[in-house]
């Protein structure tokens, strides 16, 4: 039995088969991995190019998002209508649109609902803990994160940050796979330094700030 890029699993016949893991070390579906690693350059480039065109339209045109979306939909409606008429006159096939699959739609919504419920419960739980104010360390972390987010949002709009995230998603994994050894070496060195600084900062905050904060006593029934 040989292992390739992961641990071995058993198939239906009782034989061991290697389970492939992502070269980036991040759990993701095979389709997403192939897309972000540019295994099909035309498909990946087309999606990234479409995202770039959409960003330029929304950011540089001066029009609102609703205006652009409505006009694009208008062009699509008119285009499919004209295509249908011409196809009937010339005896050509209709516009190739796949038929909707209710089962697939239901499955997608169930998956989104389950994930959304899980993350919502986690968010509400953390928000409740912060709102109670019984955990000074958690409150300071939340305040620092909100401060950094406010500073970033003052420089970049939400649309720009979303576009940067898309570009990073398409560029980061591919660059990491190409220069994995060099990046891991630099990361390990930086991690040691960061852990050292973070540890010193935590000790300072715990000694100078948190130790002097007395949270309100919890009510006992």
mmCIF file of C-alpha atoms in Angstrom, residues 99-112:
data_model
loop_
_atom_site.group_PDB
_atom_site.id
_atom_site.type_symbol
_atom_site.label_atom_id
_atom_site.label_comp_id
_atom_site.label_asym_id
_atom_site.label_seq_id
_atom_site.Cartn_x
_atom_site.Cartn_y
_atom_site.Cartn_z
ATOM 1 C CA UNK A 99 -33.118 23.218 -17.403
ATOM 2 C CA UNK A 100 -33.497 23.983 -13.691
ATOM 3 C CA UNK A 101 -33.046 21.047 -11.310
ATOM 4 C CA UNK A 102 -35.196 21.501 -8.185
ATOM 5 C CA UNK A 103 -33.352 18.698 -6.370
ATOM 6 C CA UNK A 104 -29.991 20.400 -6.836
ATOM 7 C CA UNK A 105 -31.440 23.737 -5.745
ATOM 8 C CA UNK A 106 -33.003 22.178 -2.632
ATOM 9 C CA UNK A 107 -29.709 20.466 -1.783
ATOM 10 C CA UNK A 108 -27.759 23.711 -2.178
ATOM 11 C CA UNK A 109 -30.166 25.640 0.041
ATOM 12 C CA UNK A 110 -30.109 22.916 2.698
ATOM 13 C CA UNK A 111 -26.309 23.011 2.724
ATOM 14 C CA UNK A 112 -26.261 26.808 2.942
#
